[in-house]
Amino acid sequence: MDQDNIQTRPPEPITITVLRARNLKGTKADSVQVMVKVEFGEKTLGDSPKVECSPEVPAELNFSTTINCTYDDPLALDEIAHKPVVLTVIEGLPKEKKQKEEKTALLGQCTVDLLPLVKGETKHKYTLVVNPLPGSPLEGIPPEHAKPELDVVVSVNEPLMDSPQVSSGNLMTITMESLLSPPESWTLAGSQYCYAAALPIPVTAEKEAPIIFAGGALKPGADKEIPNKQKKWAMPGSAQGNAIYIPDSFVSSDSIEDEDGELRAKEDRDHRMNSESEKLRVPWNTERRCYMENSAVKSFQDKIAKCRYWPVEIMRLPPPAANKGKKHAASRQGNPGTTGKSKDEEGSISYHGVAYINLAPLLYPGVKRIRGAYRVHAYTDHALHEKTKRKTGYGEEAGRIAFNILNRNSASPFPKKAGKEKDEKKEKEVKKGRSMSIASQHHGGHTLNPPEASQTIKSDTGSEVDGQAPVNVEGQQYVDSKSYIMLEISLTSPLIPKRPPEELARRVAEYIPPRPLFPKRTDGAQRSVEDFHNQVASVANLILDEFRDQFGDELKTEEPQSNESMETRRQKLIYELNSSGKYFAFKEQLKHAVVKIVREKYLKTTTFDNRQELQTFLSELYVYLIDQMHVALGRSLALEDQPPVPTPLTDSAQLKHFAREAEVNENFELATKYYQERIARNKNDPTNWFEYGTFCLYINDITKAEECFKECIAIDQKHLQGLLLYGVVCTLLEKHEAAETFFEAATCVDPRSILAWTMLGLFYDTVNNEIGAEMAYIEANKLNQAAAWSSVRQQREEEMAKDKKDMDVTGEELEAPHPGDQGGLAPPPAVATETKQPSPPSSDKPPTSARSGGGRSMSDRRQSATRRSEPHLHPDNSGTGSKLKSDSSMSRPGSQLKLGSQRGTPQPADDTQEEQPPREPTPIPKCSVYMQAIDWLLEVKAVPFTERALAHELLTPTGGPTSDYHICYARLKLQKKEFNDAEESLTEALQFDHQNPDAWALLGHVKYMTGDTNNARDCYERTISFVSDASEMHSIYLRLASIYLQDRKFEDAKNTFLLACKRSPSCVSWLGVGIACYRLDELSEAEDALSEANILNNTDPEVWAYLSLVCLKTGRQLESEQAYKYALKVNLQDQELLAEIQEVQQAVGFGNPEF
């Protein structure tokens, strides 16, 4: 229905109103008769009447004309978007004698941009500067004088696009900037050629049309000629001079780190700097806007998804000539069969190259713009098909269109038809309602009639030998010269909208509603009764305090209290309360609680109808309040008699350590107990739920893990790791939509988290979303590189602070002697003078002694101080361009590309530049984003994502099968109980680094888990003998000590267990010490160690068993029997230990109550 409305909508007139002109200057006088010609494309819309204009009085033109915008053609809005309205200011000269016609002179031009109307505005006002034409008197206006201007208003009655069109369509802006580092055979000497670029753009769902950028010319490098960064109109029409530039629109400049194209590596930066400053260039700096309707947008998006590369063809054209069209037309009239040279010149192209633009970033959520440098390759149909899945390009067709455009522009501002009958026929077919140039572009580049492959190969001077792919000899020069183009593509709205953080937070709250930390406070009946109890207890305490103050001394005596004395004290207390006013204060304190009971429990909020009903209610209320008073007094007095609850001996961190220890020993039941005890102590701590969830994930209890992570997120909706692991659980349960929501929410909670972006990429890998994964990994790598820069800056700052401190100390030492008595340590005057040069603020005091440099020369220290003070370590710093050398060997960071035309300004020769050190190399991150994710994933036992991250790490340029990779792979295999694979991986890791303690520790674990205790002992002993410890030493000590116990090396076992107790004491470590001491007959030390173990865990059966043995050996019958009973009560399973206890009991004759 909406589409029918769009098709049947009548044409909308666009009104262009020229209001006034000011500050104009005539040929013979300041006062001038002016009129304005209005043109759109190749059509003249009208001429205004002549109006007098003087420096004091502006010319009130008030001339209006219209353009009809039709909606039956999808290209109508596109034409309005990219074509300007050209206003030409014309001076009317007075008639001279014997002159038949009035003469005119062109003063200047300006262009009106209709883009605001395409974006939905109905009225827009401009104040435009009139650009003087060659020979115009406006050229002589001094810069300090007011510039000639026109006031123009463009308007429509109704918006050009209704709401469905605005929401479904898109406006794409393509800026073709420059071709840099062109082939070396191109020179500025001799006849100059023109250069064009072309790329296809979807017009509808089925059709494509080429967009042509003509008019490129060879220019010298930036060092010789400052480049003009102002953008040009793609189809300026009759505009000339500076009117071909779009007002207030300039080519943007980004740092290399922020670009989306190629040539961003460290080794490419020197080449780019050299190409921009010294080599020739072909600038276009042309902006082409393309409006795409809904079907074209979907077609564009689908084509990028199927093949991310988009071709941009580069070609060289013969030079245009103003009269060539007339000569060729005459030659065809004289000899229609002659088509040789003229046809070749008009239709042929040379140096046919192609750049493949990766448009996949446009499918990243929320991305509306890409810009970067793209290599130019030699064009062949075979390579084009392999890269873009297109059979052929638009080279020949684009060359003809560009050649016609250039010939029309070179002949006169008013276009003439080209000399080809084929083109004339085509123009007649498409000239209905549209300009000739746009019609030829769109229909000439139609995908239904693509240019033949044979023509393209012919123009590329390619050759095909023995069935091989054709070779483009001229195009190969682009590759040899490392040519590249700078291109920018932007959209008004992203192809894939990004969900805002607010929406993601709302979706997370829908999946897992947030839980308040404290229960809601209600004023119900139960609450009112509880308040009454609290008030009664409070008043009772106050009365007791009053009683103690008055009769405390009497009660201290041990004499028996008589009833008379007790009654006397009661009366005195009541009198004191009444006389002091405290009685009424207590009544007021209880009054509010009683009122709440009446309202909430008895629901009495109105007056009573009769006195009998009131008395009945008061009697009932009195009985209820007396009963509740006794309940409250009973509770308060009973609480005072109860002993205080002792504080727990272990905190949350110790419980976590005990749980991890139980995990290593595969005692999952005990580990569960510790995790649950942590939650019981503090249910509102999300970390407790998160860590219990990771344990459930380890034992493959996915359902319980999901519940734990839900509780974690319910308590803290911004718990980053909880969001990530709940996304992992949803992925394992194949709830991909929910998983994507939680992964995206994690990136919004902490946008600078490398882990969050890497996990999002791993998830997109799981669901085969290649473009989404690429986007996430690029963001993670950017953050990783920024972290490396930050680390380098911090290190530099620490060094500078340390050097400044050293220099300050040295300065104080040098100031101690008399200035005139410096001795032989003072440098010669020449050296002292030589050191006076710009230095950083941290080194304002120049060194005056060779001793202060610690053995370094003066120039060495100066260079090191300068190196430390270089501000280009920050990738966003663009203020250091003036300090850098323009020499090609001097590399600069990518941020220096933001300097634009300032790079063309020659830098003054300075002696200090010769001593300036080269740019510091770009820091390399300590580890890849995948390795950082792997470490975390191994910690939280997310096995499927760990395997995927390891696969990525294996393929990264900085990764591969390194020692760290093999160690992480072995840890994964240990979690999966695949010990053979783990052992093979650890063997590989030890070949990289034979002294890696983590590798030896893991190898010891593998041997221990497979029962090879001898080799496990050797590995553990080697691990603890290294200078640096392994990342987890507690399990190493425990397992090595247990092996010593098995081998009956009790002294070694005791010492090793004590090492474990020293680092992180636990019940298991103290139990081991107790066992070793018992075997060594050190019964006193054994009892102490077992007591420590019992304090940490009083439900361990082995601890009670060995305590029973110690008590039996020391002759303590009662204690041995109690320890034995507790051992049986907590289910002692070790039959050998039980048999040993019974044997000792029989030997000593006690210890077993059953005897």
PDB file of C-alpha atoms in Angstrom, residues 198-279:
ATOM      1  CA  ALA A 198      34.307   4.038 -11.499  1.00  0.00           C
ATOM      2  CA  LEU A 199      32.399   1.740  -9.188  1.00  0.00           C
ATOM      3  CA  PRO A 200      28.944   0.121  -9.405  1.00  0.00           C
ATOM      4  CA  ILE A 201      26.083   1.159  -7.165  1.00  0.00           C
ATOM      5  CA  PRO A 202      22.695  -0.622  -6.865  1.00  0.00           C
ATOM      6  CA  VAL A 203      19.836   1.397  -8.320  1.00  0.00           C
ATOM      7  CA  THR A 204      17.074  -1.128  -7.685  1.00  0.00           C
ATOM      8  CA  ALA A 205      16.965  -4.715  -6.518  1.00  0.00           C
ATOM      9  CA  GLU A 206      17.990  -5.972  -9.977  1.00  0.00           C
ATOM     10  CA  LYS A 207      19.913  -3.104 -11.539  1.00  0.00           C
ATOM     11  CA  GLU A 208      23.297  -1.527 -10.990  1.00  0.00           C
ATOM     12  CA  ALA A 209      24.768   1.606 -12.475  1.00  0.00           C
ATOM     13  CA  PRO A 210      28.378   2.817 -12.530  1.00  0.00           C
ATOM     14  CA  ILE A 211      29.332   5.985 -10.699  1.00  0.00           C
ATOM     15  CA  ILE A 212      32.030   7.870 -12.614  1.00  0.00           C
ATOM     16  CA  PHE A 213      34.658  10.161 -11.124  1.00  0.00           C
ATOM     17  CA  ALA A 214      36.214  11.982 -14.065  1.00  0.00           C
ATOM     18  CA  GLY A 215      38.609  14.884 -14.181  1.00  0.00           C
ATOM     19  CA  GLY A 216      41.547  13.457 -12.262  1.00  0.00           C
ATOM     20  CA  ALA A 217      44.864  15.102 -13.185  1.00  0.00           C
ATOM     21  CA  LEU A 218      48.461  14.293 -12.300  1.00  0.00           C
ATOM     22  CA  LYS A 219      49.829  16.606  -9.615  1.00  0.00           C
ATOM     23  CA  PRO A 220      53.173  16.887  -7.801  1.00  0.00           C
ATOM     24  CA  GLY A 221      53.669  15.693  -4.238  1.00  0.00           C
ATOM     25  CA  ALA A 222      52.603  17.563  -1.126  1.00  0.00           C
ATOM     26  CA  ASP A 223      56.116  18.873  -0.521  1.00  0.00           C
ATOM     27  CA  LYS A 224      56.020  20.788  -3.817  1.00  0.00           C
ATOM     28  CA  GLU A 225      52.359  21.779  -4.000  1.00  0.00           C
ATOM     29  CA  ILE A 226      49.966  22.072  -1.066  1.00  0.00           C
ATOM     30  CA  PRO A 227      46.947  19.892  -1.944  1.00  0.00           C
ATOM     31  CA  ASN A 228      43.480  21.393  -1.920  1.00  0.00           C
ATOM     32  CA  LYS A 229      41.298  19.409   0.492  1.00  0.00           C
ATOM     33  CA  GLN A 230      37.946  20.962  -0.486  1.00  0.00           C
ATOM     34  CA  LYS A 231      35.521  18.537  -2.095  1.00  0.00           C
ATOM     35  CA  LYS A 232      34.232  18.980  -5.651  1.00  0.00           C
ATOM     36  CA  TRP A 233      30.832  18.351  -7.147  1.00  0.00           C
ATOM     37  CA  ALA A 234      30.655  15.105  -9.069  1.00  0.00           C
ATOM     38  CA  MET A 235      28.382  16.717 -11.678  1.00  0.00           C
ATOM     39  CA  PRO A 236      28.983  20.485 -11.455  1.00  0.00           C
ATOM     40  CA  GLY A 237      27.025  21.224 -14.636  1.00  0.00           C
ATOM     41  CA  SER A 238      27.959  24.639 -15.987  1.00  0.00           C
ATOM     42  CA  ALA A 239      29.895  25.642 -12.869  1.00  0.00           C
ATOM     43  CA  GLN A 240      33.449  26.857 -13.457  1.00  0.00           C
ATOM     44  CA  GLY A 241      36.388  27.985 -11.359  1.00  0.00           C
ATOM     45  CA  ASN A 242      35.900  27.739  -7.616  1.00  0.00           C
ATOM     46  CA  ALA A 243      32.181  27.140  -8.086  1.00  0.00           C
ATOM     47  CA  ILE A 244      32.898  23.461  -8.738  1.00  0.00           C
ATOM     48  CA  TYR A 245      33.724  23.042  -5.035  1.00  0.00           C
ATOM     49  CA  ILE A 246      31.075  22.110  -2.491  1.00  0.00           C
ATOM     50  CA  PRO A 247      30.814  24.950   0.067  1.00  0.00           C
ATOM     51  CA  ASP A 248      32.202  24.100   3.528  1.00  0.00           C
ATOM     52  CA  SER A 249      32.921  20.481   2.636  1.00  0.00           C
ATOM     53  CA  PHE A 250      36.446  19.132   3.013  1.00  0.00           C
ATOM     54  CA  VAL A 251      38.169  15.767   2.830  1.00  0.00           C
ATOM     55  CA  SER A 252      38.399  14.252   6.274  1.00  0.00           C
ATOM     56  CA  SER A 253      41.612  12.970   7.794  1.00  0.00           C
ATOM     57  CA  ASP A 254      41.911  10.010  10.171  1.00  0.00           C
ATOM     58  CA  SER A 255      44.777   8.323  11.916  1.00  0.00           C
ATOM     59  CA  ILE A 256      45.964   5.088  10.351  1.00  0.00           C
ATOM     60  CA  GLU A 257      44.808   3.166  13.431  1.00  0.00           C
ATOM     61  CA  ASP A 258      41.236   4.375  12.832  1.00  0.00           C
ATOM     62  CA  GLU A 259      41.160   3.531   9.119  1.00  0.00           C
ATOM     63  CA  ASP A 260      39.286   0.561   7.706  1.00  0.00           C
ATOM     64  CA  GLY A 261      41.348  -0.145   4.608  1.00  0.00           C
ATOM     65  CA  GLU A 262      44.674  -1.748   3.856  1.00  0.00           C
ATOM     66  CA  LEU A 263      48.264  -0.501   4.287  1.00  0.00           C
ATOM     67  CA  ARG A 264      47.885  -0.046   8.040  1.00  0.00           C
ATOM     68  CA  ALA A 265      50.805  -2.216   9.115  1.00  0.00           C
ATOM     69  CA  LYS A 266      54.018  -0.750  10.501  1.00  0.00           C
ATOM     70  CA  GLU A 267      55.985  -1.615   7.379  1.00  0.00           C
ATOM     71  CA  ASP A 268      53.476   0.271   5.154  1.00  0.00           C
ATOM     72  CA  ARG A 269      53.595   3.591   7.000  1.00  0.00           C
ATOM     73  CA  ASP A 270      56.923   4.731   5.630  1.00  0.00           C
ATOM     74  CA  HIS A 271      55.720   4.020   2.108  1.00  0.00           C
ATOM     75  CA  ARG A 272      52.547   6.035   2.687  1.00  0.00           C
ATOM     76  CA  MET A 273      54.433   8.967   4.183  1.00  0.00           C
ATOM     77  CA  ASN A 274      56.853   9.001   1.279  1.00  0.00           C
ATOM     78  CA  SER A 275      54.044   8.713  -1.283  1.00  0.00           C
ATOM     79  CA  GLU A 276      52.054  11.589   0.170  1.00  0.00           C
ATOM     80  CA  SER A 277      54.947  13.980   0.542  1.00  0.00           C
ATOM     81  CA  GLU A 278      57.287  13.307  -2.384  1.00  0.00           C
ATOM     82  CA  LYS A 279      55.673  11.223  -5.132  1.00  0.00           C
TER      83      LYS A 279
END
